[in-house]
Amino acid sequence: MEWYHVGIGLLGLLMLFIGIGLPIPFALAAASMPFLFYIQGWSTALVSSELKLWGVWIDYILLAVPLFVFLGELIGRSSIGPNLYQFMHRGVRVRGSAAYGSIAACAGFGAVCGSSMVGSLTIGGVALPEMKKLGYDSRLASGVLAAGGTLSVLIPPSLILLFYGIVTDTSIGELFIAGMVPGLVLVLLFCVVVYVWGRLYPSHIPEVDRTARSSLRQMAISVGPIFLIGLVITLSIYTGIATPTEAAGVAALLTIVLAFGVGGLTIQGFQDALMATMRTMGYLGLLLSAGVLFGFVLTYYRVPQQFTELFLAWELGPYMVLAIVIAFYIVLGMFLEPVSMTFITLPTIFPLMQAAGFDMIWFGIVYTITMEIAVLTPPVGLNLYVIQGISRGTIAIGEVIHGCLPFIASMVVLIALLIALPETATWLPATLK
């Protein structure tokens, strides 16, 4: 069987199964099984499938995923996340402080949680009613919070960077380090968007909020937990004291202590966090397992290598290849969520990017930013529906989309900056080496 027959067959079956409503993990596995049976026969294929699936569930590196998810759920169900927003909002007496505070709170939340959707849900649940009460335009308020949640994907620790490192066999620690400077630049770009929006449409942002400032004790309670958790993760990974998995374990334990101690977490909230983590990992675990089978079939028939050779035979320049790949992901992101895209497409795309001569740490950051764009593009933009759901029908999905457009443009600007100045992503990892 030729490699292109396999590639077209896998893609066709995958689209068929997704089209009839099969969940993506089952669609991936179902598309892979006919080719696996052809390679190994019925009995051998079943045994090898079981071994590959078991190998995913006992992978030490992957243990970091449920730990980071659990950490984010704990913060979301305690008062740590809401307190952080209130401090960022009230601590600065400038026009638009609630919008700037939302961005800063999302960035702070991103430093301890790698999930975009959890970030939007946690900060948005507190900030959106507050911004509406203060008189912010619905499009600006929803756009700030939907886009702000994506900072959790770029500012380490990041689940997308973690999955990228696993699929491409790239250093997860270096990827986390590389995401820091672009993440801070994106925070600045988001603030610029809010400032320009306020200049163009003064009525969309109220005057300076005169709410009483937080006391020193309230500030310590608001910032202290996030600072400690972020410090543990950052120092332990970047100094080489701990692996990302070990850092996630220690940070999760610290979060439990802080969530109960100063975050007002209840036993019911703790149980809810456990259940939410198990539900998330049930899906992610199946997706990871199915992705292994899908990747095995691709690798066995050398589809990524042959595809790379075919692509390079067209003699396109490296940046033309990059432009095509970015455009491909932006379009695909309108229909698939980022984790599924990672396991379906990266096994084929990353050999192509290597052959084009790009640094895989640098490409990991560019890839992650395109995933941020994916969660803001309809019809399957997860953050759009999170914010629209938080509003309880008071904000239409069209307003959320409209509000996100300037922030998507700022992400495109960041990609352009990374292309023009690759050192934006590569300087810090190289320095810390």
Short mmCIF file of C-alpha atoms in Angstrom, two decimals:
data_model
loop_
_atom_site.label_atom_id
_atom_site.label_comp_id
_atom_site.label_asym_id
_atom_site.label_seq_id
_atom_site.Cartn_x
_atom_site.Cartn_y
_atom_site.Cartn_z
CA MET A 1 0.00 0.00 0.00
CA GLU A 2 1.43 3.38 -1.02
CA TRP A 3 1.93 6.12 1.56
CA TYR A 4 -0.47 8.51 -0.17
CA HIS A 5 -3.19 5.85 -0.17
CA VAL A 6 -2.75 5.56 3.59
CA GLY A 7 -2.67 9.34 4.10
CA ILE A 8 -5.81 9.94 2.03
CA GLY A 9 -7.54 6.92 3.58
CA LEU A 10 -6.79 8.03 7.15
CA LEU A 11 -7.92 11.58 6.47
CA GLY A 12 -11.06 10.44 4.64
CA LEU A 13 -12.10 8.02 7.38
CA LEU A 14 -11.35 10.60 10.07
CA MET A 15 -13.50 13.24 8.38
CA LEU A 16 -16.27 10.67 7.83
CA PHE A 17 -16.35 9.61 11.47
CA ILE A 18 -16.20 13.20 12.76
CA GLY A 19 -18.92 14.15 10.26
CA ILE A 20 -21.34 11.50 11.57
CA GLY A 21 -20.81 12.81 15.11
CA LEU A 22 -18.28 10.36 16.54
CA PRO A 23 -16.16 11.99 19.29
CA ILE A 24 -12.65 12.82 18.03
CA PRO A 25 -10.79 10.22 20.18
CA PHE A 26 -13.01 7.42 18.87
CA ALA A 27 -12.83 8.82 15.33
CA LEU A 28 -9.01 8.75 15.47
CA ALA A 29 -8.95 5.18 16.75
CA ALA A 30 -11.59 3.97 14.28
CA ALA A 31 -9.72 5.52 11.33
CA SER A 32 -6.48 3.85 12.45
CA MET A 33 -7.76 0.32 13.12
CA PRO A 34 -8.32 -0.89 9.50
CA PHE A 35 -4.71 0.01 8.60
CA LEU A 36 -3.43 -1.51 11.85
CA PHE A 37 -5.23 -4.78 11.05
CA TYR A 38 -3.73 -4.71 7.55
CA ILE A 39 -0.22 -4.30 8.99
CA GLN A 40 -0.37 -6.87 11.77
CA GLY A 41 -3.45 -9.01 11.44
CA TRP A 42 -6.42 -9.13 13.82
CA SER A 43 -4.96 -10.79 16.94
CA THR A 44 -1.55 -9.06 16.83
CA ALA A 45 -3.14 -5.66 16.16
CA LEU A 46 -5.39 -6.00 19.22
CA VAL A 47 -2.47 -6.90 21.50
CA SER A 48 -0.21 -4.13 20.16
CA SER A 49 -3.07 -1.62 20.48
CA GLU A 50 -3.54 -2.58 24.13
CA LEU A 51 0.20 -2.19 24.77
CA LYS A 52 0.34 1.22 23.07
CA LEU A 53 -2.72 2.47 24.95
CA TRP A 54 -1.33 1.24 28.27
CA GLY A 55 2.00 2.90 27.47
CA VAL A 56 0.23 6.26 27.24
CA TRP A 57 -1.54 5.91 30.58
CA ILE A 58 1.63 5.02 32.50
CA ASP A 59 3.88 7.63 30.83
CA TYR A 60 5.62 9.59 33.60
CA ILE A 61 5.83 12.81 31.55
CA LEU A 62 2.09 12.80 30.92
CA LEU A 63 1.42 12.75 34.66
CA ALA A 64 2.03 16.51 34.58
CA VAL A 65 -1.17 17.00 32.54
CA PRO A 66 -3.75 15.95 35.18
CA LEU A 67 -1.73 17.72 37.88
CA PHE A 68 -1.80 21.06 36.05
CA VAL A 69 -5.49 20.58 35.21
CA PHE A 70 -6.25 19.79 38.87
CA LEU A 71 -4.27 22.85 39.99
CA GLY A 72 -6.33 25.09 37.72
CA GLU A 73 -9.61 23.56 38.90
CA LEU A 74 -8.66 24.15 42.54
CA ILE A 75 -7.90 27.81 41.88
CA GLY A 76 -11.11 28.17 39.89
CA ARG A 77 -13.22 26.76 42.73
CA SER A 78 -11.55 28.79 45.48
CA SER A 79 -11.37 32.56 45.86
CA ILE A 80 -7.73 32.73 44.69
CA GLY A 81 -8.60 33.57 41.06
CA PRO A 82 -11.35 36.12 41.87
CA ASN A 83 -9.14 37.77 44.52
CA LEU A 84 -6.37 38.18 41.96
CA TYR A 85 -8.73 40.00 39.58
CA GLN A 86 -10.05 42.29 42.33
CA PHE A 87 -6.49 43.26 43.28
CA MET A 88 -5.44 43.94 39.68
CA HIS A 89 -8.59 45.98 39.10
CA ARG A 90 -8.57 48.05 42.29
CA GLY A 91 -4.84 48.41 42.65
CA VAL A 92 -4.52 50.72 39.63
CA ARG A 93 -6.37 54.03 39.42
CA VAL A 94 -6.44 54.57 35.65
CA ARG A 95 -9.22 54.74 33.11
CA GLY A 96 -9.91 51.22 31.91
CA SER A 97 -8.44 49.61 35.04
CA ALA A 98 -10.97 46.76 34.95
CA ALA A 99 -9.91 45.84 31.40
CA TYR A 100 -6.21 46.12 32.19
CA GLY A 101 -6.79 44.24 35.43
CA SER A 102 -8.53 41.43 33.54
CA ILE A 103 -5.53 41.05 31.24
CA ALA A 104 -3.09 41.11 34.17
CA ALA A 105 -5.21 38.63 36.14
CA CYS A 106 -5.41 36.28 33.15
CA ALA A 107 -1.62 36.52 32.78
CA GLY A 108 -1.14 35.77 36.48
CA PHE A 109 -3.56 32.87 36.26
CA GLY A 110 -1.70 31.63 33.18
CA ALA A 111 1.49 31.45 35.23
CA VAL A 112 -0.03 28.66 37.33
CA CYS A 113 -2.58 27.03 35.02
CA GLY A 114 -2.09 25.87 31.43
CA SER A 115 -5.71 25.75 30.29
CA SER A 116 -7.18 28.55 28.18
CA MET A 117 -10.79 27.61 28.88
CA VAL A 118 -10.26 27.40 32.67
CA GLY A 119 -8.54 30.80 32.56
CA SER A 120 -11.46 32.46 30.75
CA LEU A 121 -13.99 30.73 33.00
CA THR A 122 -12.27 31.61 36.29
CA ILE A 123 -11.38 35.26 35.63
CA GLY A 124 -14.33 35.88 33.32
CA GLY A 125 -16.86 34.65 35.86
CA VAL A 126 -15.80 37.47 38.21
CA ALA A 127 -14.69 40.17 35.78
CA LEU A 128 -17.53 40.15 33.24
CA PRO A 129 -20.34 41.10 35.67
CA GLU A 130 -18.06 43.71 37.25
CA MET A 131 -17.17 45.26 33.88
CA LYS A 132 -20.81 45.28 32.78
CA LYS A 133 -21.79 46.97 36.07
CA LEU A 134 -19.10 49.63 35.60
CA GLY A 135 -20.39 50.42 32.10
CA TYR A 136 -17.87 48.78 29.76
CA ASP A 137 -19.04 48.06 26.23
CA SER A 138 -20.13 44.40 25.87
CA ARG A 139 -17.84 43.78 22.90
CA LEU A 140 -14.76 45.12 24.69
CA ALA A 141 -15.52 43.29 27.95
CA SER A 142 -16.15 39.95 26.26
CA GLY A 143 -13.20 40.34 23.87
CA VAL A 144 -10.76 41.16 26.69
CA LEU A 145 -11.80 38.10 28.70
CA ALA A 146 -12.00 35.63 25.82
CA ALA A 147 -8.59 36.72 24.53
CA GLY A 148 -7.14 37.04 28.03
CA GLY A 149 -7.82 33.37 28.65
CA THR A 150 -5.47 32.46 25.82
CA LEU A 151 -2.55 33.85 27.85
CA SER A 152 -2.76 30.62 29.87
CA VAL A 153 -1.78 28.75 26.70
CA LEU A 154 1.40 30.76 26.06
CA ILE A 155 2.63 31.78 29.52
CA PRO A 156 4.13 28.65 31.10
CA PRO A 157 3.09 26.15 32.27
CA SER A 158 1.07 25.47 29.12
CA LEU A 159 -0.77 22.27 28.24
CA ILE A 160 -0.36 22.94 24.52
CA LEU A 161 3.41 23.40 24.91
CA LEU A 162 3.47 20.24 27.02
CA PHE A 163 1.66 18.24 24.32
CA TYR A 164 3.84 19.82 21.61
CA GLY A 165 6.96 18.71 23.49
CA ILE A 166 5.62 15.16 23.85
CA VAL A 167 4.64 14.79 20.18
CA THR A 168 7.84 16.35 18.77
CA ASP A 169 10.20 15.00 21.46
CA THR A 170 11.31 18.56 22.29
CA SER A 171 12.51 19.72 25.72
CA ILE A 172 9.42 20.78 27.66
CA GLY A 173 11.52 22.89 30.03
CA GLU A 174 13.02 24.86 27.13
CA LEU A 175 9.58 25.32 25.58
CA PHE A 176 8.25 26.73 28.85
CA ILE A 177 11.21 29.10 29.11
CA ALA A 178 10.79 30.18 25.47
CA GLY A 179 7.14 31.11 26.09
CA MET A 180 7.89 33.68 28.80
CA VAL A 181 9.05 36.67 26.73
CA PRO A 182 6.44 36.25 23.94
CA GLY A 183 3.79 35.85 26.66
CA LEU A 184 4.76 39.16 28.26
CA VAL A 185 4.87 40.84 24.85
CA LEU A 186 1.35 39.57 24.16
CA VAL A 187 0.15 41.00 27.50
CA LEU A 188 1.57 44.38 26.40
CA LEU A 189 -0.10 44.11 22.98
CA PHE A 190 -3.46 43.33 24.60
CA CYS A 191 -3.08 46.43 26.80
CA VAL A 192 -2.30 48.49 23.69
CA VAL A 193 -5.52 47.19 22.09
CA VAL A 194 -7.54 48.33 25.11
CA TYR A 195 -5.84 51.75 25.11
CA VAL A 196 -6.44 52.31 21.38
CA TRP A 197 -10.04 51.06 21.71
CA GLY A 198 -10.61 53.62 24.48
CA ARG A 199 -9.18 56.41 22.31
CA LEU A 200 -11.31 55.47 19.31
CA TYR A 201 -14.51 54.81 21.27
CA PRO A 202 -14.36 56.84 24.54
CA SER A 203 -17.92 55.89 25.49
CA HIS A 204 -16.98 52.19 25.62
CA ILE A 205 -14.74 52.65 28.69
CA PRO A 206 -16.00 54.41 31.86
CA GLU A 207 -14.07 56.99 33.79
CA VAL A 208 -11.61 56.09 36.56
CA ASP A 209 -13.18 53.69 39.05
CA ARG A 210 -13.10 55.22 42.56
CA THR A 211 -13.69 51.95 44.40
CA ALA A 212 -11.75 51.74 47.66
CA ARG A 213 -8.29 50.26 47.23
CA SER A 214 -7.39 46.93 48.78
CA SER A 215 -5.60 46.95 52.14
CA LEU A 216 -2.10 45.50 52.48
CA ARG A 217 -3.57 42.35 54.02
CA GLN A 218 -6.01 41.95 51.14
CA MET A 219 -3.18 42.49 48.66
CA ALA A 220 -1.11 39.76 50.32
CA ILE A 221 -4.06 37.35 50.25
CA SER A 222 -4.79 38.23 46.63
CA VAL A 223 -1.30 38.05 45.15
CA GLY A 224 0.51 35.80 47.62
CA PRO A 225 -0.97 32.41 46.61
CA ILE A 226 -0.50 32.97 42.87
CA PHE A 227 3.02 34.31 43.46
CA LEU A 228 4.02 31.29 45.58
CA ILE A 229 2.57 28.72 43.19
CA GLY A 230 4.11 30.43 40.17
CA LEU A 231 7.46 30.74 41.97
CA VAL A 232 7.52 27.03 42.80
CA ILE A 233 6.76 26.04 39.20
CA THR A 234 9.14 28.58 37.66
CA LEU A 235 12.18 28.08 39.87
CA SER A 236 11.93 24.31 40.09
CA ILE A 237 11.71 23.84 36.31
CA TYR A 238 14.04 26.61 35.13
CA THR A 239 16.79 25.88 37.65
CA GLY A 240 16.67 22.16 36.90
CA ILE A 241 15.71 21.21 40.47
CA ALA A 242 12.63 19.33 39.24
CA THR A 243 11.11 17.99 36.05
CA PRO A 244 7.81 19.53 34.85
CA THR A 245 5.99 16.51 36.32
CA GLU A 246 7.64 16.90 39.73
CA ALA A 247 7.03 20.65 39.68
CA ALA A 248 3.36 20.07 38.84
CA GLY A 249 3.04 17.63 41.76
CA VAL A 250 4.61 19.98 44.31
CA ALA A 251 2.59 22.95 42.95
CA ALA A 252 -0.66 20.95 43.12
CA LEU A 253 0.02 20.03 46.76
CA LEU A 254 0.85 23.66 47.59
CA THR A 255 -2.34 24.79 45.84
CA ILE A 256 -4.44 22.42 47.96
CA VAL A 257 -2.94 23.92 51.13
CA LEU A 258 -3.41 27.53 49.94
CA ALA A 259 -6.90 26.93 48.52
CA PHE A 260 -8.11 25.59 51.88
CA GLY A 261 -5.98 27.97 53.97
CA VAL A 262 -6.66 31.36 52.35
CA GLY A 263 -8.86 30.60 49.34
CA GLY A 264 -11.96 29.45 51.21
CA LEU A 265 -12.11 26.12 49.36
CA THR A 266 -14.74 23.75 50.74
CA ILE A 267 -14.72 19.95 50.80
CA GLN A 268 -17.46 20.02 48.16
CA GLY A 269 -15.35 22.35 46.01
CA PHE A 270 -12.39 19.98 46.39
CA GLN A 271 -14.53 17.03 45.31
CA ASP A 272 -15.85 19.05 42.35
CA ALA A 273 -12.28 19.87 41.32
CA LEU A 274 -11.37 16.17 41.44
CA MET A 275 -14.43 15.21 39.38
CA ALA A 276 -13.79 17.98 36.83
CA THR A 277 -10.16 16.84 36.50
CA MET A 278 -11.24 13.23 35.97
CA ARG A 279 -13.77 14.28 33.31
CA THR A 280 -11.13 16.34 31.52
CA MET A 281 -8.54 13.57 31.73
CA GLY A 282 -11.06 10.97 30.59
CA TYR A 283 -11.32 12.86 27.32
CA LEU A 284 -7.63 13.79 27.09
CA GLY A 285 -6.54 10.26 27.98
CA LEU A 286 -8.65 8.75 25.22
CA LEU A 287 -7.41 11.41 22.82
CA LEU A 288 -3.77 10.72 23.70
CA SER A 289 -4.27 6.98 23.33
CA ALA A 290 -6.03 7.28 19.98
CA GLY A 291 -3.37 9.75 18.84
CA VAL A 292 -0.68 7.13 19.53
CA LEU A 293 -2.45 4.61 17.28
CA PHE A 294 -2.96 7.23 14.58
CA GLY A 295 0.69 8.28 14.80
CA PHE A 296 1.89 4.66 14.65
CA VAL A 297 0.08 4.05 11.36
CA LEU A 298 1.44 7.31 9.92
CA THR A 299 4.98 6.45 10.98
CA TYR A 300 4.81 2.83 9.79
CA TYR A 301 3.93 3.94 6.26
CA ARG A 302 6.37 6.87 6.46
CA VAL A 303 3.61 9.34 5.63
CA PRO A 304 5.27 12.33 7.40
CA GLN A 305 8.63 11.68 5.74
CA GLN A 306 7.14 11.16 2.28
CA PHE A 307 4.90 14.19 2.66
CA THR A 308 7.94 16.28 3.64
CA GLU A 309 9.92 15.06 0.62
CA LEU A 310 6.98 15.84 -1.70
CA PHE A 311 6.56 19.31 -0.21
CA LEU A 312 10.27 20.11 -0.47
CA ALA A 313 10.32 18.95 -4.08
CA TRP A 314 8.24 22.04 -4.90
CA GLU A 315 11.29 24.07 -3.78
CA LEU A 316 9.29 26.58 -1.78
CA GLY A 317 11.20 28.99 0.44
CA PRO A 318 11.19 28.30 4.21
CA TYR A 319 8.98 31.27 4.98
CA MET A 320 6.51 30.30 2.27
CA VAL A 321 6.28 26.86 3.90
CA LEU A 322 5.75 28.55 7.27
CA ALA A 323 3.03 30.83 5.86
CA ILE A 324 1.19 27.84 4.38
CA VAL A 325 1.41 25.92 7.66
CA ILE A 326 0.14 28.90 9.72
CA ALA A 327 -2.74 29.49 7.28
CA PHE A 328 -3.56 25.77 7.42
CA TYR A 329 -3.77 25.84 11.22
CA ILE A 330 -5.85 29.00 11.35
CA VAL A 331 -8.40 27.49 8.96
CA LEU A 332 -8.34 24.11 10.73
CA GLY A 333 -8.75 25.91 14.06
CA MET A 334 -12.20 27.03 12.93
CA PHE A 335 -13.36 23.41 13.13
CA LEU A 336 -11.13 21.57 15.66
CA GLU A 337 -9.95 22.42 19.16
CA PRO A 338 -6.18 22.76 19.78
CA VAL A 339 -5.47 19.48 21.57
CA SER A 340 -7.08 17.44 18.79
CA MET A 341 -5.17 19.40 16.15
CA THR A 342 -1.92 18.73 17.97
CA PHE A 343 -2.26 14.96 17.91
CA ILE A 344 -3.81 14.73 14.44
CA THR A 345 -1.50 17.05 12.49
CA LEU A 346 1.81 17.57 14.31
CA PRO A 347 3.28 14.11 13.53
CA THR A 348 3.12 15.11 9.84
CA ILE A 349 3.86 18.85 10.14
CA PHE A 350 6.87 18.95 12.46
CA PRO A 351 9.20 16.89 10.15
CA LEU A 352 8.35 19.38 7.42
CA MET A 353 9.29 22.33 9.64
CA GLN A 354 12.53 20.61 10.64
CA ALA A 355 13.40 20.01 6.99
CA ALA A 356 12.65 23.68 6.24
CA GLY A 357 15.37 24.59 8.75
CA PHE A 358 13.30 26.10 11.58
CA ASP A 359 14.25 25.78 15.24
CA MET A 360 11.67 23.50 16.85
CA ILE A 361 11.61 25.48 20.11
CA TRP A 362 10.87 28.64 18.13
CA PHE A 363 8.24 26.89 16.01
CA GLY A 364 6.63 25.56 19.19
CA ILE A 365 5.92 29.13 20.28
CA VAL A 366 4.59 30.13 16.85
CA TYR A 367 2.45 26.99 16.83
CA THR A 368 1.07 27.78 20.28
CA ILE A 369 0.07 31.30 19.23
CA THR A 370 -1.83 29.86 16.26
CA MET A 371 -3.61 27.58 18.76
CA GLU A 372 -4.55 30.71 20.73
CA ILE A 373 -6.11 32.11 17.57
CA ALA A 374 -7.94 28.79 17.10
CA VAL A 375 -9.84 29.11 20.41
CA LEU A 376 -11.09 32.56 19.31
CA THR A 377 -12.28 31.69 15.78
CA PRO A 378 -15.82 30.47 15.10
CA PRO A 379 -17.58 28.13 14.69
CA VAL A 380 -15.59 26.05 17.25
CA GLY A 381 -13.91 28.82 19.24
CA LEU A 382 -14.10 27.41 22.78
CA ASN A 383 -13.39 30.69 24.60
CA LEU A 384 -16.10 32.47 22.64
CA TYR A 385 -18.77 30.15 24.02
CA VAL A 386 -17.30 30.19 27.54
CA ILE A 387 -17.66 33.99 27.75
CA GLN A 388 -21.04 33.96 26.03
CA GLY A 389 -22.20 31.33 28.54
CA ILE A 390 -20.93 33.36 31.50
CA SER A 391 -23.00 36.32 30.30
CA ARG A 392 -26.17 34.15 30.61
CA GLY A 393 -27.47 35.33 27.27
CA THR A 394 -26.94 39.06 27.84
CA ILE A 395 -24.12 39.15 25.27
CA ALA A 396 -24.65 37.69 21.79
CA ILE A 397 -22.00 35.41 20.30
CA GLY A 398 -21.58 37.96 17.48
CA GLU A 399 -20.56 40.62 20.00
CA VAL A 400 -17.98 38.28 21.54
CA ILE A 401 -16.53 37.54 18.08
CA HIS A 402 -16.47 41.26 17.23
CA GLY A 403 -14.70 42.03 20.50
CA CYS A 404 -12.02 39.38 19.84
CA LEU A 405 -11.00 40.64 16.38
CA PRO A 406 -8.50 43.31 17.57
CA PHE A 407 -6.92 40.82 19.96
CA ILE A 408 -6.57 38.25 17.19
CA ALA A 409 -4.85 40.97 15.15
CA SER A 410 -2.39 41.51 18.02
CA MET A 411 -1.57 37.78 17.98
CA VAL A 412 -0.85 38.04 14.26
CA VAL A 413 1.46 40.98 15.06
CA LEU A 414 3.25 38.79 17.63
CA ILE A 415 3.76 36.03 15.03
CA ALA A 416 5.20 38.63 12.65
CA LEU A 417 7.52 39.84 15.43
CA LEU A 418 8.70 36.28 16.09
CA ILE A 419 9.43 35.80 12.39
CA ALA A 420 11.30 39.11 12.16
CA LEU A 421 13.09 38.62 15.50
CA PRO A 422 13.31 34.90 16.35
CA GLU A 423 15.40 35.84 19.39
CA THR A 424 12.15 36.94 21.07
CA ALA A 425 11.56 33.23 21.74
CA THR A 426 15.05 31.73 21.54
CA TRP A 427 17.09 34.27 23.56
CA LEU A 428 15.97 33.25 27.06
CA PRO A 429 16.41 29.46 26.62
CA ALA A 430 19.85 30.02 25.08
CA THR A 431 20.86 32.37 27.92
CA LEU A 432 19.74 30.00 30.67
CA LYS A 433 21.67 27.13 29.10
#
